[in-house]
Amino acid sequence: MFKPSEKTTVLGLSTADAHHPDLGKLEMIKGDRNLRSLFEPQGIAVVGASPKPSFAKCILNNIRSCGFNGSIAAVNPKYSAVDGVKCYRSISDVPFQVDLAVLCVPAENILAVLQECKLRSVGAVQIISSGFAELDTEEGRARQQQIERWAKRSPTTTVVGPNTLGVINLHRPMVAIGDSRIPKIVPGGVSCVFQSGQMFTIMHPLIGRGVGIGKIALTGNEVTVTTAEVISFFATDPQTEVIVSYSEGLKDPENFAAACTRARERGKPIIMLRVGAHLEVRKGISRHTATQAANSYETEIQFLKELGVITVDSAEDLIETVLAFKAFCRPRGNRVAFASFSGGMGNIMADLILSTRSLNLVSFSDRLCKRLAAILPSFANSFNPLDLSAQSAFNTGVLSRCMQTLGDSGEFDILLWGKDLPMSIDDESEVGMALKALEAEHPQIVVVAVSQMSGVYWDKEVDGVPPMFAGRPLLQGTGVSVRALDKVIEWHTST
């Protein structure tokens, strides 16, 4: 992992220099100031809104229905109102200060609307429209270059996109995104920056498992605002605890390195799904967000690791790694014990843990094994992974004495408690009380609940409550959970 004293050159940048706190300071401070118009607007205008089904209609209705308490306007010369929102001919006619303009007009009309935004001192513009460099045509590239030149001449207006889906701040609350499938708003400490609009749906499984979302920025082609700038903003955002990213290539590695430094200094992990490992995928990236940096995948992955960014290979791993950060605090060390009522799950988990880089499945001492054997039924085992046997589930004395003996041993730092199904552990149940007593008497031990299966357990009644233990989410699935734990422990031990 990256250490500030190490000095290597990646992407033409010395990582020791890249982590100097003054690098890119002016750009980052300017970006922070302007991104507040994006995430915390008081007035929003949706340009191109109409009663017809469209992204613009979805965005307008989501802003209205999410509880946004600022001013909202639709802009379209064809209508006087759209879905109950007053509609104006142009941005110039909107009677209130527009902090955020969401542009849903044809690509060939974007420059004219941007100029109106400049004249009205609009703070941030999110371009939803496609039809730019991602077309891989001369015309598309020329349009994008025009926006880039305009943005450089108009530094007071921040341009996000084009070719994106919107922006979210559940703390505001503000949901300005072109999708009708918006879950119940649950604000929290996870903030995201995604080049792909579809990735915003990560909020559904996270909220469904008890983890709230803070802010989501969808950056698309990243004409001006890049992933680096958004991460820099999140690094100092008091409402953000964990930063999540989907990237198709880093456009400004110097600023990205500085942003990562800011996040690490504040104890905020960055979890990134960086795609483009194969040539066939890189071709798709150029037609998706026109990110030319996709060709530097191998170099960038090494760069990210040196910066302490946690890289994952799938959306499932992205989600579970976020859950792992929320499921437990920083452990004392990496010594792991596993306990459950299932010998089979123990064997599965042991194989997986022993294959990791950062988790140490400890061997219990002879003394501890003998003490456990004296408590457990003869058909259980007394080594790690610990199989208490299904019979022990009905004997509260056995369970509580085992937890007390394990805690007194001082031989591990993390106890993984294995469950069969993704169901909550009732704090007042025998298992819940035993595990809570272990944590209370031995606060240096971190207890993490893991279910063997993932998904939704359809009991007689489904109440919509996420599977939890002691107010913390359960990890779900054996392989994905162990990979997530491995990455989280590695991050903790390197910071």
CSV table of C-alpha atoms in Angstrom, one decimal:
chain,number,residue,atom,x,y,z
A,1,MET,CA,0.0,0.0,0.0
A,2,PHE,CA,1.0,3.6,-0.5
A,3,LYS,CA,3.2,5.2,2.1
A,4,PRO,CA,3.9,9.0,1.8
A,5,SER,CA,7.6,8.4,2.1
A,6,GLU,CA,7.7,6.1,-1.0
A,7,LYS,CA,8.5,7.8,-4.3
A,8,THR,CA,7.5,6.2,-7.6
A,9,THR,CA,6.5,7.6,-10.9
A,10,VAL,CA,3.1,6.7,-12.3
A,11,LEU,CA,1.3,8.3,-15.2
A,12,GLY,CA,4.2,10.8,-15.4
A,13,LEU,CA,3.6,11.9,-11.8
A,14,SER,CA,5.8,11.3,-8.8
A,15,THR,CA,3.4,10.0,-6.1
A,16,ALA,CA,5.5,11.6,-3.4
A,17,ASP,CA,5.0,14.9,-5.1
A,18,ALA,CA,1.3,14.1,-6.0
A,19,HIS,CA,0.6,13.8,-2.3
A,20,HIS,CA,2.0,17.1,-1.4
A,21,PRO,CA,-0.9,19.0,0.2
A,22,ASP,CA,-0.4,22.1,-1.9
A,23,LEU,CA,-0.5,20.4,-5.2
A,24,GLY,CA,-3.6,21.6,-7.2
A,25,LYS,CA,-4.7,23.7,-4.2
A,26,LEU,CA,-6.1,26.6,-6.1
A,27,GLU,CA,-8.1,24.3,-8.5
A,28,MET,CA,-9.5,22.2,-5.6
A,29,ILE,CA,-10.6,25.2,-3.6
A,30,LYS,CA,-12.3,26.7,-6.6
A,31,GLY,CA,-14.0,23.4,-7.3
A,32,ASP,CA,-15.2,23.2,-3.8
A,33,ARG,CA,-16.8,26.6,-3.9
A,34,ASN,CA,-18.6,26.0,-7.2
A,35,LEU,CA,-19.8,22.5,-6.4
A,36,ARG,CA,-21.9,23.8,-3.6
A,37,SER,CA,-24.2,25.2,-6.3
A,38,LEU,CA,-24.5,21.7,-7.7
A,39,PHE,CA,-25.2,19.9,-4.4
A,40,GLU,CA,-26.9,22.7,-2.3
A,41,PRO,CA,-28.9,24.9,-4.7
A,42,GLN,CA,-31.6,27.2,-3.5
A,43,GLY,CA,-33.1,27.6,-7.0
A,44,ILE,CA,-33.3,25.0,-9.8
A,45,ALA,CA,-34.4,25.3,-13.4
A,46,VAL,CA,-35.0,22.3,-15.6
A,47,VAL,CA,-34.5,23.5,-19.2
A,48,GLY,CA,-36.4,21.5,-21.8
A,49,ALA,CA,-39.0,20.2,-19.4
A,50,SER,CA,-42.3,19.2,-21.0
A,51,PRO,CA,-45.4,17.2,-20.1
A,52,LYS,CA,-44.2,14.4,-22.5
A,53,PRO,CA,-42.4,11.4,-20.9
A,54,SER,CA,-38.7,12.2,-20.8
A,55,PHE,CA,-35.6,12.6,-18.6
A,56,ALA,CA,-36.6,16.2,-18.1
A,57,LYS,CA,-40.1,15.3,-16.9
A,58,CYS,CA,-38.6,12.7,-14.4
A,59,ILE,CA,-36.1,15.2,-13.1
A,60,LEU,CA,-38.7,17.9,-12.6
A,61,ASN,CA,-41.1,15.5,-10.8
A,62,ASN,CA,-38.4,14.1,-8.6
A,63,ILE,CA,-37.3,17.5,-7.5
A,64,ARG,CA,-40.9,18.3,-6.6
A,65,SER,CA,-41.7,15.0,-4.8
A,66,CYS,CA,-38.4,14.6,-2.8
A,67,GLY,CA,-39.1,17.4,-0.4
A,68,PHE,CA,-36.9,20.1,-1.9
A,69,ASN,CA,-37.8,23.4,-0.3
A,70,GLY,CA,-36.1,25.8,-2.7
A,71,SER,CA,-37.5,27.4,-5.8
A,72,ILE,CA,-38.2,25.3,-8.9
A,73,ALA,CA,-38.8,26.4,-12.5
A,74,ALA,CA,-39.4,24.7,-15.8
A,75,VAL,CA,-38.0,26.3,-18.9
A,76,ASN,CA,-39.6,25.7,-22.3
A,77,PRO,CA,-41.1,28.3,-24.7
A,78,LYS,CA,-43.9,26.0,-25.6
A,79,TYR,CA,-45.6,25.8,-22.2
A,80,SER,CA,-46.8,28.1,-19.4
A,81,ALA,CA,-46.7,25.2,-16.8
A,82,VAL,CA,-45.3,21.7,-16.7
A,83,ASP,CA,-46.8,19.2,-14.1
A,84,GLY,CA,-47.9,22.1,-11.9
A,85,VAL,CA,-44.5,23.9,-12.1
A,86,LYS,CA,-44.5,27.4,-13.7
A,87,CYS,CA,-42.7,27.3,-17.0
A,88,TYR,CA,-40.7,30.2,-18.5
A,89,ARG,CA,-39.5,30.9,-22.1
A,90,SER,CA,-35.9,31.1,-21.1
A,91,ILE,CA,-33.5,31.1,-18.2
A,92,SER,CA,-33.4,34.9,-18.5
A,93,ASP,CA,-37.1,35.0,-17.6
A,94,VAL,CA,-36.9,32.9,-14.4
A,95,PRO,CA,-37.6,35.4,-11.5
A,96,PHE,CA,-35.4,33.9,-8.9
A,97,GLN,CA,-31.7,33.2,-8.7
A,98,VAL,CA,-30.9,29.9,-10.5
A,99,ASP,CA,-28.1,28.1,-8.7
A,100,LEU,CA,-28.4,24.9,-10.7
A,101,ALA,CA,-29.7,24.6,-14.3
A,102,VAL,CA,-30.4,21.1,-15.6
A,103,LEU,CA,-30.1,21.1,-19.4
A,104,CYS,CA,-32.3,18.6,-21.3
A,105,VAL,CA,-32.2,20.1,-24.7
A,106,PRO,CA,-30.7,18.9,-28.0
A,107,ALA,CA,-26.9,18.9,-28.2
A,108,GLU,CA,-26.9,21.6,-30.9
A,109,ASN,CA,-28.7,24.0,-28.6
A,110,ILE,CA,-26.5,23.6,-25.6
A,111,LEU,CA,-24.1,26.5,-26.3
A,112,ALA,CA,-26.9,29.0,-26.6
A,113,VAL,CA,-28.4,27.9,-23.3
A,114,LEU,CA,-25.0,28.0,-21.6
A,115,GLN,CA,-24.6,31.6,-22.7
A,116,GLU,CA,-28.0,32.4,-21.1
A,117,CYS,CA,-26.8,30.7,-17.9
A,118,LYS,CA,-23.7,32.8,-17.9
A,119,LEU,CA,-25.7,36.1,-18.3
A,120,ARG,CA,-27.9,35.0,-15.3
A,121,SER,CA,-24.9,34.0,-13.2
A,122,VAL,CA,-26.0,30.4,-12.8
A,123,GLY,CA,-23.6,28.7,-10.4
A,124,ALA,CA,-23.7,25.1,-11.9
A,125,VAL,CA,-25.0,23.5,-15.0
A,126,GLN,CA,-25.7,19.8,-15.4
A,127,ILE,CA,-25.9,18.7,-19.0
A,128,ILE,CA,-28.1,15.7,-19.4
A,129,SER,CA,-28.0,15.8,-23.2
A,130,SER,CA,-26.0,13.3,-25.2
A,131,GLY,CA,-24.6,13.8,-28.7
A,132,PHE,CA,-21.0,14.8,-27.9
A,133,ALA,CA,-17.6,13.1,-28.0
A,134,GLU,CA,-19.2,9.7,-27.1
A,135,LEU,CA,-20.6,9.6,-30.6
A,136,ASP,CA,-17.0,9.1,-31.9
A,137,THR,CA,-17.8,11.4,-34.8
A,138,GLU,CA,-16.1,14.7,-35.9
A,139,GLU,CA,-19.4,16.5,-35.2
A,140,GLY,CA,-19.7,15.1,-31.7
A,141,ARG,CA,-16.1,15.8,-30.8
A,142,ALA,CA,-16.5,19.4,-32.1
A,143,ARG,CA,-19.5,20.0,-29.9
A,144,GLN,CA,-17.7,18.8,-26.9
A,145,GLN,CA,-14.7,21.0,-27.6
A,146,GLN,CA,-17.0,24.0,-28.0
A,147,ILE,CA,-18.3,23.3,-24.5
A,148,GLU,CA,-14.8,23.0,-23.1
A,149,ARG,CA,-13.7,26.3,-24.6
A,150,TRP,CA,-16.9,28.0,-23.3
A,151,ALA,CA,-16.3,26.6,-19.8
A,152,LYS,CA,-12.7,27.9,-19.8
A,153,ARG,CA,-14.0,31.4,-20.7
A,154,SER,CA,-16.8,31.2,-18.0
A,155,PRO,CA,-15.1,30.0,-14.8
A,156,THR,CA,-17.9,31.2,-12.6
A,157,THR,CA,-20.3,28.6,-14.0
A,158,THR,CA,-19.4,25.0,-13.3
A,159,VAL,CA,-20.4,22.6,-16.1
A,160,VAL,CA,-21.1,18.9,-15.2
A,161,GLY,CA,-21.4,16.4,-18.0
A,162,PRO,CA,-22.5,16.2,-20.8
A,163,ASN,CA,-24.1,12.8,-21.3
A,164,THR,CA,-25.2,12.3,-17.7
A,165,LEU,CA,-28.3,11.7,-15.6
A,166,GLY,CA,-28.4,14.2,-12.8
A,167,VAL,CA,-27.4,14.9,-9.2
A,168,ILE,CA,-28.6,13.9,-5.8
A,169,ASN,CA,-28.2,15.2,-2.2
A,170,LEU,CA,-30.5,13.4,0.2
A,171,HIS,CA,-29.5,15.7,3.0
A,172,ARG,CA,-30.9,18.7,1.2
A,173,PRO,CA,-33.1,16.8,0.2
A,174,MET,CA,-32.7,17.1,-3.6
A,175,VAL,CA,-33.2,14.4,-6.2
A,176,ALA,CA,-32.6,15.9,-9.7
A,177,ILE,CA,-32.2,12.7,-11.6
A,178,GLY,CA,-33.9,11.3,-14.7
A,179,ASP,CA,-35.3,8.1,-13.3
A,180,SER,CA,-38.7,7.3,-11.9
A,181,ARG,CA,-37.6,4.5,-9.6
A,182,ILE,CA,-36.5,6.6,-6.6
A,183,PRO,CA,-36.5,4.7,-3.2
A,184,LYS,CA,-37.6,6.2,0.1
A,185,ILE,CA,-35.1,8.9,1.0
A,186,VAL,CA,-32.6,7.7,3.7
A,187,PRO,CA,-29.8,10.2,4.1
A,188,GLY,CA,-26.5,9.0,5.3
A,189,GLY,CA,-22.7,9.1,5.0
A,190,VAL,CA,-22.0,7.4,1.7
A,191,SER,CA,-21.4,9.8,-1.2
A,192,CYS,CA,-20.8,8.7,-4.8
A,193,VAL,CA,-19.3,10.0,-8.0
A,194,PHE,CA,-20.1,7.9,-11.1
A,195,GLN,CA,-19.3,8.4,-14.8
A,196,SER,CA,-22.2,6.1,-15.7
A,197,GLY,CA,-25.7,7.3,-14.9
A,198,GLN,CA,-27.0,3.7,-14.4
A,199,MET,CA,-24.6,3.3,-11.4
A,200,PHE,CA,-26.8,5.7,-9.3
A,201,THR,CA,-29.0,2.7,-8.6
A,202,ILE,CA,-26.4,1.6,-6.1
A,203,MET,CA,-28.5,3.7,-3.7
A,204,HIS,CA,-31.3,1.0,-3.8
A,205,PRO,CA,-29.4,-1.9,-2.3
A,206,LEU,CA,-27.5,0.3,0.1
A,207,ILE,CA,-30.6,1.9,1.4
A,208,GLY,CA,-32.4,-1.5,1.4
A,209,ARG,CA,-29.6,-2.8,3.7
A,210,GLY,CA,-29.7,0.1,6.2
A,211,VAL,CA,-27.0,2.4,4.8
A,212,GLY,CA,-28.0,5.9,3.9
A,213,ILE,CA,-26.8,8.0,0.9
A,214,GLY,CA,-25.4,11.5,1.1
A,215,LYS,CA,-24.6,12.9,-2.3
A,216,ILE,CA,-24.4,11.4,-5.8
A,217,ALA,CA,-22.7,13.2,-8.8
A,218,LEU,CA,-23.0,11.7,-12.3
A,219,THR,CA,-20.2,13.2,-14.3
A,220,GLY,CA,-20.6,11.6,-17.8
A,221,ASN,CA,-18.0,12.8,-20.3
A,222,GLU,CA,-16.4,15.1,-17.7
A,223,VAL,CA,-15.8,18.1,-19.9
A,224,THR,CA,-14.9,20.2,-16.9
A,225,VAL,CA,-15.8,18.7,-13.5
A,226,THR,CA,-13.9,15.4,-13.1
A,227,THR,CA,-14.1,12.6,-10.7
A,228,ALA,CA,-11.1,14.1,-8.9
A,229,GLU,CA,-12.8,17.4,-8.2
A,230,VAL,CA,-15.9,15.7,-6.8
A,231,ILE,CA,-13.8,13.4,-4.6
A,232,SER,CA,-12.0,16.5,-3.3
A,233,PHE,CA,-15.3,18.1,-2.4
A,234,PHE,CA,-16.5,14.9,-0.6
A,235,ALA,CA,-13.2,14.8,1.3
A,236,THR,CA,-14.0,17.9,3.2
A,237,ASP,CA,-17.8,17.5,3.2
A,238,PRO,CA,-18.9,16.9,6.9
A,239,GLN,CA,-21.8,14.7,5.7
A,240,THR,CA,-19.6,12.3,3.8
A,241,GLU,CA,-17.9,9.3,5.6
A,242,VAL,CA,-17.3,6.9,2.7
A,243,ILE,CA,-16.6,7.8,-1.0
A,244,VAL,CA,-17.7,5.5,-3.8
A,245,SER,CA,-16.7,5.8,-7.4
A,246,TYR,CA,-17.2,4.2,-10.8
A,247,SER,CA,-14.5,5.4,-13.2
A,248,GLU,CA,-13.7,4.8,-16.9
A,249,GLY,CA,-10.4,6.6,-16.7
A,250,LEU,CA,-8.7,9.4,-14.7
A,251,LYS,CA,-8.5,12.7,-16.7
A,252,ASP,CA,-6.4,14.7,-14.2
A,253,PRO,CA,-4.1,12.4,-12.1
A,254,GLU,CA,-2.4,15.3,-10.3
A,255,ASN,CA,-5.7,16.6,-8.9
A,256,PHE,CA,-6.9,13.1,-8.3
A,257,ALA,CA,-3.8,12.4,-6.1
A,258,ALA,CA,-4.4,15.6,-4.2
A,259,ALA,CA,-8.0,14.6,-3.7
A,260,CYS,CA,-7.0,11.2,-2.4
A,261,THR,CA,-4.6,12.8,0.1
A,262,ARG,CA,-7.4,15.0,1.4
A,263,ALA,CA,-9.7,12.0,1.9
A,264,ARG,CA,-7.0,9.9,3.6
A,265,GLU,CA,-6.0,12.7,6.0
A,266,ARG,CA,-9.7,12.8,7.1
A,267,GLY,CA,-10.0,9.0,7.4
A,268,LYS,CA,-12.4,8.7,4.5
A,269,PRO,CA,-12.0,5.5,2.4
A,270,ILE,CA,-12.4,5.7,-1.4
A,271,ILE,CA,-13.8,2.6,-3.0
A,272,MET,CA,-13.6,2.6,-6.8
A,273,LEU,CA,-14.9,0.3,-9.5
A,274,ARG,CA,-12.4,1.1,-12.4
A,275,VAL,CA,-13.5,-0.7,-15.6
A,276,GLY,CA,-11.5,-1.3,-18.7
A,277,ALA,CA,-9.3,-4.3,-18.0
A,278,HIS,CA,-9.8,-5.7,-21.5
A,279,LEU,CA,-9.5,-4.2,-25.0
A,280,GLU,CA,-13.1,-5.0,-25.9
A,281,VAL,CA,-14.3,-3.0,-22.9
A,282,ARG,CA,-12.1,-0.1,-23.8
A,283,LYS,CA,-13.8,0.2,-27.1
A,284,GLY,CA,-17.1,0.4,-25.3
A,285,ILE,CA,-15.8,3.1,-22.9
A,286,SER,CA,-14.9,5.3,-25.8
A,287,ARG,CA,-18.5,5.1,-27.1
A,288,HIS,CA,-19.9,5.5,-23.6
A,289,THR,CA,-18.1,8.5,-22.0
A,290,ALA,CA,-15.4,9.2,-24.6
A,291,THR,CA,-12.7,8.6,-21.9
A,292,GLN,CA,-9.4,8.1,-23.7
A,293,ALA,CA,-7.6,7.3,-20.5
A,294,ALA,CA,-9.2,3.9,-20.6
A,295,ASN,CA,-6.1,2.7,-22.5
A,296,SER,CA,-4.0,3.2,-19.3
A,297,TYR,CA,-6.0,0.7,-17.2
A,298,GLU,CA,-3.0,-1.3,-15.8
A,299,THR,CA,-1.0,1.8,-15.0
A,300,GLU,CA,-4.0,3.4,-13.3
A,301,ILE,CA,-4.8,0.4,-11.1
A,302,GLN,CA,-1.3,0.5,-9.8
A,303,PHE,CA,-1.6,4.3,-9.3
A,304,LEU,CA,-4.9,3.8,-7.4
A,305,LYS,CA,-3.3,1.2,-5.1
A,306,GLU,CA,-0.4,3.5,-4.3
A,307,LEU,CA,-2.8,6.3,-3.4
A,308,GLY,CA,-4.7,4.0,-1.0
A,309,VAL,CA,-7.8,3.7,-3.1
A,310,ILE,CA,-9.7,0.5,-2.7
A,311,THR,CA,-10.3,-1.1,-6.1
A,312,VAL,CA,-13.0,-3.6,-6.8
A,313,ASP,CA,-14.0,-5.6,-9.9
A,314,SER,CA,-17.8,-5.7,-9.7
A,315,ALA,CA,-20.9,-3.8,-8.5
A,316,GLU,CA,-21.5,-6.5,-6.0
A,317,ASP,CA,-18.1,-6.1,-4.5
A,318,LEU,CA,-18.5,-2.3,-4.5
A,319,ILE,CA,-21.7,-2.6,-2.4
A,320,GLU,CA,-20.4,-5.2,0.0
A,321,THR,CA,-17.2,-3.2,0.6
A,322,VAL,CA,-19.3,-0.2,1.5
A,323,LEU,CA,-21.3,-2.4,3.9
A,324,ALA,CA,-18.2,-3.8,5.5
A,325,PHE,CA,-17.0,-0.3,6.4
A,326,LYS,CA,-20.4,0.4,7.9
A,327,ALA,CA,-20.6,-3.0,9.7
A,328,PHE,CA,-17.6,-2.5,12.0
A,329,CYS,CA,-15.1,0.0,13.3
A,330,ARG,CA,-11.3,-0.1,13.0
A,331,PRO,CA,-10.1,-3.4,14.5
A,332,ARG,CA,-7.1,-3.8,16.8
A,333,GLY,CA,-5.5,-6.2,14.4
A,334,ASN,CA,-6.2,-8.7,11.6
A,335,ARG,CA,-6.5,-12.0,13.6
A,336,VAL,CA,-9.9,-13.6,12.7
A,337,ALA,CA,-12.0,-16.2,14.5
A,338,PHE,CA,-15.1,-17.6,12.9
A,339,ALA,CA,-17.9,-19.2,14.9
A,340,SER,CA,-21.3,-20.5,13.8
A,341,PHE,CA,-23.7,-23.4,14.3
A,342,SER,CA,-22.6,-24.8,10.9
A,343,GLY,CA,-19.5,-26.8,10.2
A,344,GLY,CA,-20.1,-26.5,6.5
A,345,MET,CA,-20.1,-22.7,6.5
A,346,GLY,CA,-17.1,-22.7,8.7
A,347,ASN,CA,-15.2,-24.7,6.1
A,348,ILE,CA,-16.3,-22.4,3.3
A,349,MET,CA,-15.3,-19.3,5.2
A,350,ALA,CA,-11.9,-20.8,6.3
A,351,ASP,CA,-10.9,-21.6,2.7
A,352,LEU,CA,-11.8,-18.0,1.7
A,353,ILE,CA,-10.1,-16.3,4.6
A,354,LEU,CA,-6.9,-18.3,4.2
A,355,SER,CA,-6.8,-17.1,0.5
A,356,THR,CA,-6.8,-13.4,1.5
A,357,ARG,CA,-3.9,-11.0,1.8
A,358,SER,CA,-4.9,-9.2,5.0
A,359,LEU,CA,-7.0,-11.6,7.1
A,360,ASN,CA,-5.3,-14.0,9.5
A,361,LEU,CA,-7.4,-17.0,10.4
A,362,VAL,CA,-5.7,-17.8,13.8
A,363,SER,CA,-5.0,-21.2,15.2
A,364,PHE,CA,-6.4,-21.4,18.7
A,365,SER,CA,-3.9,-22.4,21.4
A,366,ASP,CA,-4.1,-25.8,23.0
A,367,ARG,CA,-5.3,-24.2,26.2
A,368,LEU,CA,-8.2,-22.4,24.4
A,369,CYS,CA,-9.2,-25.5,22.5
A,370,LYS,CA,-9.3,-27.5,25.8
A,371,ARG,CA,-11.4,-24.9,27.5
A,372,LEU,CA,-13.9,-24.8,24.6
A,373,ALA,CA,-14.0,-28.6,24.4
A,374,ALA,CA,-15.0,-28.7,28.1
A,375,ILE,CA,-18.0,-26.5,27.3
A,376,LEU,CA,-19.2,-27.8,23.9
A,377,PRO,CA,-21.1,-31.0,23.1
A,378,SER,CA,-18.8,-33.9,22.1
A,379,PHE,CA,-20.0,-33.7,18.4
A,380,ALA,CA,-18.9,-30.0,18.1
A,381,ASN,CA,-15.3,-28.9,17.4
A,382,SER,CA,-13.1,-26.6,19.5
A,383,PHE,CA,-10.8,-25.2,16.9
A,384,ASN,CA,-11.0,-22.3,14.4
A,385,PRO,CA,-13.3,-22.2,12.5
A,386,LEU,CA,-15.5,-23.0,15.5
A,387,ASP,CA,-18.5,-25.2,14.9
A,388,LEU,CA,-20.7,-24.9,18.0
A,389,SER,CA,-23.1,-27.5,16.4
A,390,ALA,CA,-26.8,-26.9,15.8
A,391,GLN,CA,-27.6,-28.4,19.2
A,392,SER,CA,-25.9,-25.5,21.0
A,393,ALA,CA,-28.4,-23.1,19.5
A,394,PHE,CA,-30.9,-24.5,22.0
A,395,ASN,CA,-28.5,-24.2,25.0
A,396,THR,CA,-28.0,-20.6,26.0
A,397,GLY,CA,-25.5,-21.6,28.7
A,398,VAL,CA,-23.2,-23.2,26.2
A,399,LEU,CA,-23.3,-20.3,23.8
A,400,SER,CA,-22.7,-17.6,26.4
A,401,ARG,CA,-19.8,-19.6,28.1
A,402,CYS,CA,-18.2,-20.1,24.7
A,403,MET,CA,-18.3,-16.4,23.9
A,404,GLN,CA,-16.9,-15.5,27.4
A,405,THR,CA,-14.1,-18.1,26.9
A,406,LEU,CA,-13.3,-16.7,23.5
A,407,GLY,CA,-13.2,-13.1,24.7
A,408,ASP,CA,-11.0,-14.0,27.7
A,409,SER,CA,-8.5,-15.7,25.5
A,410,GLY,CA,-7.2,-12.5,23.8
A,411,GLU,CA,-6.2,-14.7,20.8
A,412,PHE,CA,-8.1,-12.8,18.1
A,413,ASP,CA,-9.2,-9.3,17.1
A,414,ILE,CA,-12.3,-10.0,14.9
A,415,LEU,CA,-15.1,-12.5,15.5
A,416,LEU,CA,-17.1,-13.4,12.4
A,417,TRP,CA,-20.4,-14.8,13.5
A,418,GLY,CA,-21.9,-17.0,10.7
A,419,LYS,CA,-25.6,-17.1,9.9
A,420,ASP,CA,-27.4,-19.2,7.4
A,421,LEU,CA,-29.9,-16.7,6.0
A,422,PRO,CA,-29.7,-12.8,5.8
A,423,MET,CA,-32.0,-12.3,8.8
A,424,SER,CA,-31.5,-9.8,11.6
A,425,ILE,CA,-30.0,-11.0,14.9
A,426,ASP,CA,-32.5,-9.9,17.6
A,427,ASP,CA,-30.5,-8.1,20.2
A,428,GLU,CA,-32.6,-9.8,22.9
A,429,SER,CA,-32.2,-13.3,21.5
A,430,GLU,CA,-29.7,-15.8,22.9
A,431,VAL,CA,-27.2,-15.2,20.1
A,432,GLY,CA,-27.7,-11.4,20.3
A,433,MET,CA,-27.2,-11.2,24.0
A,434,ALA,CA,-24.1,-13.5,23.9
A,435,LEU,CA,-22.5,-11.4,21.1
A,436,LYS,CA,-23.4,-8.1,22.8
A,437,ALA,CA,-21.9,-9.3,26.1
A,438,LEU,CA,-18.7,-10.3,24.3
A,439,GLU,CA,-18.5,-6.8,22.8
A,440,ALA,CA,-19.3,-5.1,26.1
A,441,GLU,CA,-16.8,-7.1,28.2
A,442,HIS,CA,-14.1,-7.0,25.5
A,443,PRO,CA,-14.5,-3.8,23.5
A,444,GLN,CA,-11.2,-4.4,21.7
A,445,ILE,CA,-12.9,-7.3,19.8
A,446,VAL,CA,-14.9,-6.4,16.7
A,447,VAL,CA,-17.9,-8.6,16.0
A,448,VAL,CA,-19.2,-8.9,12.5
A,449,ALA,CA,-22.3,-10.9,11.5
A,450,VAL,CA,-22.1,-12.6,8.1
A,451,SER,CA,-24.8,-14.6,6.4
A,452,GLN,CA,-24.0,-17.6,4.2
A,453,MET,CA,-26.7,-16.7,1.6
A,454,SER,CA,-27.5,-13.3,0.2
A,455,GLY,CA,-30.7,-11.7,-1.1
A,456,VAL,CA,-34.1,-11.4,0.5
A,457,TYR,CA,-35.4,-13.9,3.0
A,458,TRP,CA,-39.1,-14.4,2.4
A,459,ASP,CA,-40.5,-15.2,5.8
A,460,LYS,CA,-44.2,-15.3,6.5
A,461,GLU,CA,-44.1,-11.5,6.8
A,462,VAL,CA,-41.7,-9.1,5.1
A,463,ASP,CA,-41.5,-5.9,7.1
A,464,GLY,CA,-38.9,-4.1,5.0
A,465,VAL,CA,-36.5,-3.8,7.9
A,466,PRO,CA,-32.9,-4.4,6.7
A,467,PRO,CA,-31.0,-7.4,8.3
A,468,MET,CA,-29.0,-5.9,11.2
A,469,PHE,CA,-27.1,-6.7,14.3
A,470,ALA,CA,-26.7,-4.1,17.1
A,471,GLY,CA,-27.7,-1.4,14.7
A,472,ARG,CA,-25.1,-2.5,12.1
A,473,PRO,CA,-25.8,-4.2,8.7
A,474,LEU,CA,-25.1,-7.9,8.2
A,475,LEU,CA,-22.7,-8.8,5.5
A,476,GLN,CA,-24.2,-11.2,3.0
A,477,GLY,CA,-22.7,-14.0,1.0
A,478,THR,CA,-19.4,-15.8,1.8
A,479,GLY,CA,-17.1,-14.9,-1.1
A,480,VAL,CA,-18.1,-11.3,-1.5
A,481,SER,CA,-18.1,-10.7,2.2
A,482,VAL,CA,-14.6,-12.1,2.7
A,483,ARG,CA,-13.3,-10.1,-0.2
A,484,ALA,CA,-14.8,-6.9,1.3
A,485,LEU,CA,-13.4,-7.6,4.8
A,486,ASP,CA,-10.0,-8.2,3.3
A,487,LYS,CA,-10.0,-4.8,1.5
A,488,VAL,CA,-11.4,-3.0,4.6
A,489,ILE,CA,-8.7,-4.5,6.9
A,490,GLU,CA,-6.0,-3.7,4.4
A,491,TRP,CA,-7.2,-0.1,4.3
A,492,HIS,CA,-7.3,0.2,8.1
A,493,THR,CA,-3.8,-1.2,8.5
A,494,SER,CA,-2.3,1.1,5.9
A,495,THR,CA,-3.8,4.3,7.4
